[in-house]
PDB file of C-alpha atoms in Angstrom:
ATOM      1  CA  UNK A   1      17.527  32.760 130.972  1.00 35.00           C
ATOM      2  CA  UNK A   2      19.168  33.828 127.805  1.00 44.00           C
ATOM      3  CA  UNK A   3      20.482  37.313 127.220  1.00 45.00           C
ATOM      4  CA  UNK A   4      17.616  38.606 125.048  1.00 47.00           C
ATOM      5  CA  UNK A   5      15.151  37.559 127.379  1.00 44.00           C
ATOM      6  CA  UNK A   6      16.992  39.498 130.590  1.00 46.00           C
ATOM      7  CA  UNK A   7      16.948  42.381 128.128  1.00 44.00           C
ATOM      8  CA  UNK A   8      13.509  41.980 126.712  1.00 47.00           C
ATOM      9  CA  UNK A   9      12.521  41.735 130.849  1.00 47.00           C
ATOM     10  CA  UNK A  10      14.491  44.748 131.998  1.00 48.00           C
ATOM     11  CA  UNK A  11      14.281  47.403 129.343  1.00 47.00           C
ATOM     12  CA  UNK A  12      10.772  46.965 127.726  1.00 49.00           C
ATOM     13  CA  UNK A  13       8.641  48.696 129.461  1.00 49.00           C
ATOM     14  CA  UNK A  14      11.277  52.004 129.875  1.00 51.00           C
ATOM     15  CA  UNK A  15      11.151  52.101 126.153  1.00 59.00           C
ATOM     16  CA  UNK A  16       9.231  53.545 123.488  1.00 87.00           C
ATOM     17  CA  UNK A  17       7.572  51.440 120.831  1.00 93.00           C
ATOM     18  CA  UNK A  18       8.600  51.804 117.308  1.00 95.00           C
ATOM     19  CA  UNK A  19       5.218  50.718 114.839  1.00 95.00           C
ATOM     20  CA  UNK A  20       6.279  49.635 110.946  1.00 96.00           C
ATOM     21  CA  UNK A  21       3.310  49.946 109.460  1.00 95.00           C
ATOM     22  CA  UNK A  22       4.155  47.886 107.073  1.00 92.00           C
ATOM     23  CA  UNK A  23       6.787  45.168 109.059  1.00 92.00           C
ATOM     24  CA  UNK A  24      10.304  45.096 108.095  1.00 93.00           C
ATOM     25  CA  UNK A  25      11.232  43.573 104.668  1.00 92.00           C
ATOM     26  CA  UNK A  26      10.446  40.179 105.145  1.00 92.00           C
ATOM     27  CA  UNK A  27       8.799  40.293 108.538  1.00 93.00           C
ATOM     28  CA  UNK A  28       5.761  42.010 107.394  1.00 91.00           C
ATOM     29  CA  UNK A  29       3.758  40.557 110.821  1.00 91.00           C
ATOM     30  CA  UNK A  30       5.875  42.003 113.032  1.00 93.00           C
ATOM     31  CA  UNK A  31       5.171  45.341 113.502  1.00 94.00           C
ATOM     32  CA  UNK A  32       6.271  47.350 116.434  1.00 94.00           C
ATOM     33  CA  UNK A  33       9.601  47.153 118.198  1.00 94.00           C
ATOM     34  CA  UNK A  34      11.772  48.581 120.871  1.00 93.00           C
ATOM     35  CA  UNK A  35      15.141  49.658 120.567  1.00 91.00           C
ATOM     36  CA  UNK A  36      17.151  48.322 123.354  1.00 88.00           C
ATOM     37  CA  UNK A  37      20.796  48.137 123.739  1.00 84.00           C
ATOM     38  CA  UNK A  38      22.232  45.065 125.050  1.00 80.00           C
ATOM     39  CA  UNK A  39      23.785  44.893 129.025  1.00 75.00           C
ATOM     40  CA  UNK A  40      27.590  45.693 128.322  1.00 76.00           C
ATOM     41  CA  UNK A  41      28.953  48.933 126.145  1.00 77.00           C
ATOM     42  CA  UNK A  42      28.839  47.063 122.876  1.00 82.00           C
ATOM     43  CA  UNK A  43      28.305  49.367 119.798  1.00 88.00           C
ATOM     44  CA  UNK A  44      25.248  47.315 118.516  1.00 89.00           C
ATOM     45  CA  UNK A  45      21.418  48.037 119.650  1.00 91.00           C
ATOM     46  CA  UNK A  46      18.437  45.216 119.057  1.00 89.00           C
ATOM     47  CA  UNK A  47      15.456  45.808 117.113  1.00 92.00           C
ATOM     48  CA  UNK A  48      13.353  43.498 119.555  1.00 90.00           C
ATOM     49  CA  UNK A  49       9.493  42.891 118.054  1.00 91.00           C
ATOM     50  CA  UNK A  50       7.195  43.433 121.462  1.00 90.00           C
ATOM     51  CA  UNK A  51       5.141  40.145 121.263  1.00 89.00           C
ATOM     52  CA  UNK A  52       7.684  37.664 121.440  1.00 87.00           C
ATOM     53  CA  UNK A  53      11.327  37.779 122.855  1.00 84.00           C
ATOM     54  CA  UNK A  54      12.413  35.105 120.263  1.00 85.00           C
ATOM     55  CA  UNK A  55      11.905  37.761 116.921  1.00 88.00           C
ATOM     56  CA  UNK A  56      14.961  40.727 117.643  1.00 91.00           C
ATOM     57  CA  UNK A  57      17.240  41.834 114.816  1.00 93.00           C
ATOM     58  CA  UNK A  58      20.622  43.151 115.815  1.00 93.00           C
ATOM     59  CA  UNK A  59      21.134  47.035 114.378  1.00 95.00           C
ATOM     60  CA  UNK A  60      24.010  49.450 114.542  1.00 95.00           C
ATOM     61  CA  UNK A  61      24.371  53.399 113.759  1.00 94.00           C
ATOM     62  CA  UNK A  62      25.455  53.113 109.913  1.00 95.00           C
ATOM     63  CA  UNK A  63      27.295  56.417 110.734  1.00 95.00           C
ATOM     64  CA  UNK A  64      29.153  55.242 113.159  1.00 93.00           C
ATOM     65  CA  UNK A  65      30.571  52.110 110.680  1.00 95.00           C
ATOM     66  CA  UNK A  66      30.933  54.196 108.159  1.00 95.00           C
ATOM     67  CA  UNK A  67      31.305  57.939 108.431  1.00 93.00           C
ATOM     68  CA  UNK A  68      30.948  58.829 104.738  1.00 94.00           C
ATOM     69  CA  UNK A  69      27.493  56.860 104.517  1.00 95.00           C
ATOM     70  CA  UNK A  70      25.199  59.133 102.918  1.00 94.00           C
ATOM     71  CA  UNK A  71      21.695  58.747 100.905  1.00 93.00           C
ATOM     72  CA  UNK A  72      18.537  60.834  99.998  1.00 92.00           C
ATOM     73  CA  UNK A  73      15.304  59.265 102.131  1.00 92.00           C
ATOM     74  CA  UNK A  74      12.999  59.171  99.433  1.00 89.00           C
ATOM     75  CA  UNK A  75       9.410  60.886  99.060  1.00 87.00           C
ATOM     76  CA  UNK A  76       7.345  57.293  99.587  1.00 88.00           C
ATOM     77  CA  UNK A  77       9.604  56.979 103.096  1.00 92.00           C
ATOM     78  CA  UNK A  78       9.182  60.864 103.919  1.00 93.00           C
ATOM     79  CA  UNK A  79       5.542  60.136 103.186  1.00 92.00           C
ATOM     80  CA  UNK A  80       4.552  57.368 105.336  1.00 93.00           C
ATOM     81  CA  UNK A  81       6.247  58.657 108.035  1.00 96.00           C
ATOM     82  CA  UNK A  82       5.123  62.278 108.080  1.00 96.00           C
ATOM     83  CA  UNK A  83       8.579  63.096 108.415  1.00 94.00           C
ATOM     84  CA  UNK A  84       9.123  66.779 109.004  1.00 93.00           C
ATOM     85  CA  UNK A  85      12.037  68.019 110.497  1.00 91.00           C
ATOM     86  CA  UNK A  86      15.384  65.957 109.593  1.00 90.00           C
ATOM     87  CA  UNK A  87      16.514  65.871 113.171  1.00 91.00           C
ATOM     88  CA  UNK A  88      13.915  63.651 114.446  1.00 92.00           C
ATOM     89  CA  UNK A  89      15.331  60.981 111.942  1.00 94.00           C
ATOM     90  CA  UNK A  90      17.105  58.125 113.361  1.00 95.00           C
ATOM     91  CA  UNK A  91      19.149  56.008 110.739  1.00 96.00           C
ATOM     92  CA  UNK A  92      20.091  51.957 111.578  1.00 96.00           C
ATOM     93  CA  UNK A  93      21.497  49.254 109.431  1.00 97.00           C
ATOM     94  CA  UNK A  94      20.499  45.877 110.024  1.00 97.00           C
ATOM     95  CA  UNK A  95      23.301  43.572 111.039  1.00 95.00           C
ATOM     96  CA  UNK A  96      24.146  39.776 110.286  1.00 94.00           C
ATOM     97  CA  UNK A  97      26.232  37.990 112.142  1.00 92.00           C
ATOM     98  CA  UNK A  98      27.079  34.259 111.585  1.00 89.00           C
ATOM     99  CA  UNK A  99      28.633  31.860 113.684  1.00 85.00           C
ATOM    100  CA  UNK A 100      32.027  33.269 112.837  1.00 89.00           C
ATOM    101  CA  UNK A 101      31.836  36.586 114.156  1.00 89.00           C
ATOM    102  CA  UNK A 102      34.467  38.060 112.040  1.00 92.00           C
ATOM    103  CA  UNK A 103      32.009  37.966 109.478  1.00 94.00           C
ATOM    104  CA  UNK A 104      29.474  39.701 110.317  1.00 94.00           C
ATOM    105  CA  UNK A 105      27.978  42.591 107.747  1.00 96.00           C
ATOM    106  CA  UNK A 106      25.740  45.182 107.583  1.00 97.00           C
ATOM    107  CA  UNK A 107      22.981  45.831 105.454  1.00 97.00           C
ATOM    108  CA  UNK A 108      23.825  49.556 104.093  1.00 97.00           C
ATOM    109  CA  UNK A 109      21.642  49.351 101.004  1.00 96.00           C
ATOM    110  CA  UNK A 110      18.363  48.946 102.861  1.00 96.00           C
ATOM    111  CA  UNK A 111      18.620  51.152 105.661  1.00 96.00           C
ATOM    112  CA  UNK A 112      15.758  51.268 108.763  1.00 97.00           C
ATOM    113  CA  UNK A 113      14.628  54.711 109.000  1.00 96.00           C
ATOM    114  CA  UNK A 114      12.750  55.702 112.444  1.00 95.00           C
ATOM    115  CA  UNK A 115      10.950  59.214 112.828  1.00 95.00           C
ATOM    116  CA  UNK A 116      11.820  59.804 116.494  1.00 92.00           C
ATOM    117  CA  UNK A 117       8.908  62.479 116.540  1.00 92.00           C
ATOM    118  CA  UNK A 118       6.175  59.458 116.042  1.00 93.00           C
ATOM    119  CA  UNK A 119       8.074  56.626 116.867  1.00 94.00           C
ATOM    120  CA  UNK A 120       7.213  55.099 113.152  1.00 95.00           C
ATOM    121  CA  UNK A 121       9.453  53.379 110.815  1.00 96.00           C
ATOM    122  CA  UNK A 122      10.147  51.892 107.608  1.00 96.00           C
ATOM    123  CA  UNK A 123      13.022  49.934 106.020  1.00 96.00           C
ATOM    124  CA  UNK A 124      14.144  51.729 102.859  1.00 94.00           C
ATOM    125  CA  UNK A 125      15.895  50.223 100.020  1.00 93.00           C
ATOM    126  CA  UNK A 126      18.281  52.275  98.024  1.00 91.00           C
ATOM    127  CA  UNK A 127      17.925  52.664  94.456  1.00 82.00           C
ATOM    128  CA  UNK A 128      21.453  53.068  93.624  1.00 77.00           C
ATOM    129  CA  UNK A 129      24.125  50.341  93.883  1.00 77.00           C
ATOM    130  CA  UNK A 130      26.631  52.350  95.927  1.00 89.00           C
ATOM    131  CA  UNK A 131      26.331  50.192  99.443  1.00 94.00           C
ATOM    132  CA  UNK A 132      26.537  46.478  99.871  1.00 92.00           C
ATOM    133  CA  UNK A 133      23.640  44.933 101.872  1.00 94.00           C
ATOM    134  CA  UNK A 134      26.819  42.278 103.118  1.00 95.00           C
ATOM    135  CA  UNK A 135      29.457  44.948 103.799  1.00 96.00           C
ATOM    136  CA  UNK A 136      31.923  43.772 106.303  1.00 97.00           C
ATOM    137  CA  UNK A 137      32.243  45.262 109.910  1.00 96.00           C
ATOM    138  CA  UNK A 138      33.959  43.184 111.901  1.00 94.00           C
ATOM    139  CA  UNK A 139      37.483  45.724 111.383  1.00 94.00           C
ATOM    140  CA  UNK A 140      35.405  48.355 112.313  1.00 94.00           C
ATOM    141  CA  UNK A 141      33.612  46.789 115.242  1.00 92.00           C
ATOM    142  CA  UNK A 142      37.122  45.578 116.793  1.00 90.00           C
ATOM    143  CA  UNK A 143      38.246  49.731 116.190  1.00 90.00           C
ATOM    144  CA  UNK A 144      35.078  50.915 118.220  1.00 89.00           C
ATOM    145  CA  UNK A 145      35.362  48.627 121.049  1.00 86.00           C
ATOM    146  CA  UNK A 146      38.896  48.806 121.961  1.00 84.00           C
ATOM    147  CA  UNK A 147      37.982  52.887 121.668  1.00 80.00           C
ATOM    148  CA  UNK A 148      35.196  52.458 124.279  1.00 69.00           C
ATOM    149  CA  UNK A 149      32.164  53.945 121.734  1.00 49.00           C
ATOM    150  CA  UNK A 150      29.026  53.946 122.632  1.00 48.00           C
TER     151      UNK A 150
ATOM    152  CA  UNK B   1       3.089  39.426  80.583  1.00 93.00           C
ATOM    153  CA  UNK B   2       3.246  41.664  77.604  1.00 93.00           C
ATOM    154  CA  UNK B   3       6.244  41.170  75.308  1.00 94.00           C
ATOM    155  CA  UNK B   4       7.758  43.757  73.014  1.00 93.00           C
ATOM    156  CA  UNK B   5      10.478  43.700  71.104  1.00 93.00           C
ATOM    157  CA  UNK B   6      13.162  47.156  71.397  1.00 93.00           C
ATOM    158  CA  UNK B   7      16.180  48.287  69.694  1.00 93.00           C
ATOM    159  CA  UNK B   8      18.673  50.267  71.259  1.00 94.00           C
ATOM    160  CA  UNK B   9      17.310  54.075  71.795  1.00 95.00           C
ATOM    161  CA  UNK B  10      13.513  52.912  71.623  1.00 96.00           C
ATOM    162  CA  UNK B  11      11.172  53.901  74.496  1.00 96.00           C
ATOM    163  CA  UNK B  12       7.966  52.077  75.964  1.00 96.00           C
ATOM    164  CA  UNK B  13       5.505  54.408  77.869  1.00 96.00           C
ATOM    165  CA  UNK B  14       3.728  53.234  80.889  1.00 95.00           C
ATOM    166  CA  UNK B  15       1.069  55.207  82.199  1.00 93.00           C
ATOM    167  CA  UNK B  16       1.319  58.661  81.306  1.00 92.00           C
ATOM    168  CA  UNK B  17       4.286  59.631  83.390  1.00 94.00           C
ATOM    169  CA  UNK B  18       6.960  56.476  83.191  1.00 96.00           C
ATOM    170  CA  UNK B  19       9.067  56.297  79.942  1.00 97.00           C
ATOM    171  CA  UNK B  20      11.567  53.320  80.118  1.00 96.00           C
ATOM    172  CA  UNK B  21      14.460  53.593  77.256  1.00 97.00           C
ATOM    173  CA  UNK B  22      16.990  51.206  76.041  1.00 96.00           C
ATOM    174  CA  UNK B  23      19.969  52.940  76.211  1.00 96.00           C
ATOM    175  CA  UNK B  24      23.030  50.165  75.552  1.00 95.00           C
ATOM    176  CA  UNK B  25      23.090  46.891  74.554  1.00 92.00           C
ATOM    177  CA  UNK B  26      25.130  44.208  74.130  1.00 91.00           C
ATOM    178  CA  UNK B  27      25.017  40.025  74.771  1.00 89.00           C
ATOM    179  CA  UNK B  28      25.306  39.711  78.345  1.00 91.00           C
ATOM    180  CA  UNK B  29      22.986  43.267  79.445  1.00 91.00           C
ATOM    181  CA  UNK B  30      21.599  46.102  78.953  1.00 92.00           C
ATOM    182  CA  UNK B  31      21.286  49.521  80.108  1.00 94.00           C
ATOM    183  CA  UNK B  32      17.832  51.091  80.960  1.00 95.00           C
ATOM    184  CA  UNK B  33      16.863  54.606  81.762  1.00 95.00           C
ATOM    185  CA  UNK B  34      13.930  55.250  83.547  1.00 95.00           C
ATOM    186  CA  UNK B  35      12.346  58.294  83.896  1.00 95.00           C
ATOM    187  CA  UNK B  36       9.489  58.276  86.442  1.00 92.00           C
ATOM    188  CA  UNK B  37       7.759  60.823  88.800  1.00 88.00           C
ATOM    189  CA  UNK B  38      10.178  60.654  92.123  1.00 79.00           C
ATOM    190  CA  UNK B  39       7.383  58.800  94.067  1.00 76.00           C
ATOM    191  CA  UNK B  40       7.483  56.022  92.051  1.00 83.00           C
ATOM    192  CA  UNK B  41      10.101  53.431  93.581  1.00 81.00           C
ATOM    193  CA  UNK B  42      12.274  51.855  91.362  1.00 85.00           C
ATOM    194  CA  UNK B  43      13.799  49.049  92.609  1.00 85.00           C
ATOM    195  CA  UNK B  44      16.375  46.291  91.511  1.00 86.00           C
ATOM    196  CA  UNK B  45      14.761  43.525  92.439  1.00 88.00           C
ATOM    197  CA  UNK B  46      17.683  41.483  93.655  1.00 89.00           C
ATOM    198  CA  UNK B  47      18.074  43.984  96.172  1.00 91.00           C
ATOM    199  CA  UNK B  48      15.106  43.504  97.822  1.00 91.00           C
ATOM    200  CA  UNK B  49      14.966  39.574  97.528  1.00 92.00           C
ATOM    201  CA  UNK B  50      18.639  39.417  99.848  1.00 93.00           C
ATOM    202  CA  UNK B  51      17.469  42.503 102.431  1.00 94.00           C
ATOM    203  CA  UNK B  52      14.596  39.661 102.804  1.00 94.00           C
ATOM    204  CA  UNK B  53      17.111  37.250 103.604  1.00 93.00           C
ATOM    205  CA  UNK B  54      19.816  39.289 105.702  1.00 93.00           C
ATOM    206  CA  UNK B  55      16.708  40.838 108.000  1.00 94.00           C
ATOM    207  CA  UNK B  56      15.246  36.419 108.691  1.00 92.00           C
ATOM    208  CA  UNK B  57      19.366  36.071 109.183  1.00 90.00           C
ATOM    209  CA  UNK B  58      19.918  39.093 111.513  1.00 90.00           C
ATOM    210  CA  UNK B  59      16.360  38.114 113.387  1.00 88.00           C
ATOM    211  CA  UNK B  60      17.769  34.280 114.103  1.00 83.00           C
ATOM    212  CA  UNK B  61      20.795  35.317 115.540  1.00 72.00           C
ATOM    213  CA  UNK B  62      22.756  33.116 117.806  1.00 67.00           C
ATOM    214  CA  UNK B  63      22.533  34.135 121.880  1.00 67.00           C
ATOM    215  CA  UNK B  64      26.111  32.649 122.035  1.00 70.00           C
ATOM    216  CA  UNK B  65      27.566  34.352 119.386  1.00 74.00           C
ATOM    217  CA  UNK B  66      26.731  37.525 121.446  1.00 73.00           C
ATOM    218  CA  UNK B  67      27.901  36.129 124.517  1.00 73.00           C
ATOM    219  CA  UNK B  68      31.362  35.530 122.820  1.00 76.00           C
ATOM    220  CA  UNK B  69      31.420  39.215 121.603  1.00 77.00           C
ATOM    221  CA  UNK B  70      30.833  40.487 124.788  1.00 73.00           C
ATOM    222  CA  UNK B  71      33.821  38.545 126.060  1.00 73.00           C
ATOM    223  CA  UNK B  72      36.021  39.978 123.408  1.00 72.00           C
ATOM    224  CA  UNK B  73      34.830  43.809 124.192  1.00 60.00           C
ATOM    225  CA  UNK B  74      35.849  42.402 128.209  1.00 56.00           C
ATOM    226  CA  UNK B  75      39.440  41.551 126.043  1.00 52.00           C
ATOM    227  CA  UNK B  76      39.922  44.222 124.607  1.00 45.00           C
TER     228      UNK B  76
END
């Protein structure tokens, strides 16, 4: 049994489902998720889709990458997510890694945002250039782990 | 698609509320300024055509790539 599946198995039903209305940029059929973090303290979470275990995208807190990551969430995102009070927003960044690990990136110009409050979500791209969607983490990644972060 | 020719500081109008101005230009580019009503999403389109690809990369990622990060948080 691979990983995701054990996960997929132990943590689904505990979890809350996350609906994108409108899918995530480029899987606009799959449209509700669960957040689950995988078995050992690794500072990643999955994005796993609920009707098949073979669809998850691997997601990280941007803030935790990158503490001076900052943006506006605009009125379209605010909108379909009858988002109300910023606290309920949760902020992830969609992660790539390739076979060589060390070069893994994050996607920081098209963030996921989640309203907590109605468990919907949308993946919002930036209109300024300041982020990379490819911005290396592996530096970072190596910092968090060997500092034990969540 | 509708064709018009600009020079630099001309305007087109779309709608009644989009104005899109030629601000600079030179061989390579040109800059644009845009003024549109805020819920009106203005979007490179590059941007969107490689968060397409990194989201099919990130959603055909490798079990054993994980299972060789977990090793190296179990190393560190």
């Amino acid at each position: 049994m691979t990983k995701t599946v054990e996960i997929f198995a132990n943590n689904l039903s505990e979890e809350k489902v996350i609906t994108f209305k409108e899918g995530i940029l480029g899987l606009e059929d799959f449209k509700q998720y669960v957040l689950l973090s995988p078995e050992k303290d690794l500072p990643f979470k999955y994005l796993q889709y609920t009707e098949s275990e073979a669809v998850a995208l691997i997601v990280i807190n941007p803030f935790l990458y990158m503490p001076a990551y900052s943006f506006d969430i605009d009125d379209e995102t605010i909108l379909a997510l009858d988002a109300k009070e910023p606290a309920d927003i949760l902020v992830l960044a969609v992660v790539v890694i390739p076979d060589d690990y060390t070069k893994m990136t994050a996607n920081f110009t098209a963030p996921i945002i989640i309203n907590t409050s109605n468990m919907l979500g949308k993946q919002m791209v930036l209109q300024d250039a300041k982020y990379q969607i490819r911005t290396p983490i592996f530096e970072v990644y190596q910092e968090l782990i060997s500092r034990g972060a969540e | 698609m509708l064709v018009l020719t600009r020079k630099k500081g001309e305007s087109i109008l779309i709608g009644k509320d989009i104005r899109i101005t030629i601000l600079e230009l030179d061989e390579e580019k040109m800059r644009i300024g845009i003024d549109a009503p805020r819920d009106v999403k203005v979007l490179r389109e590059e941007l969107l055509a490689e968060t397409i690809h990194s989201n099919i990369e990130s959603s055909k990622f490798q079990k054993g790539v994980l299972e060789k990060l977990s090793d190296l948080n179990g190393h560190a």
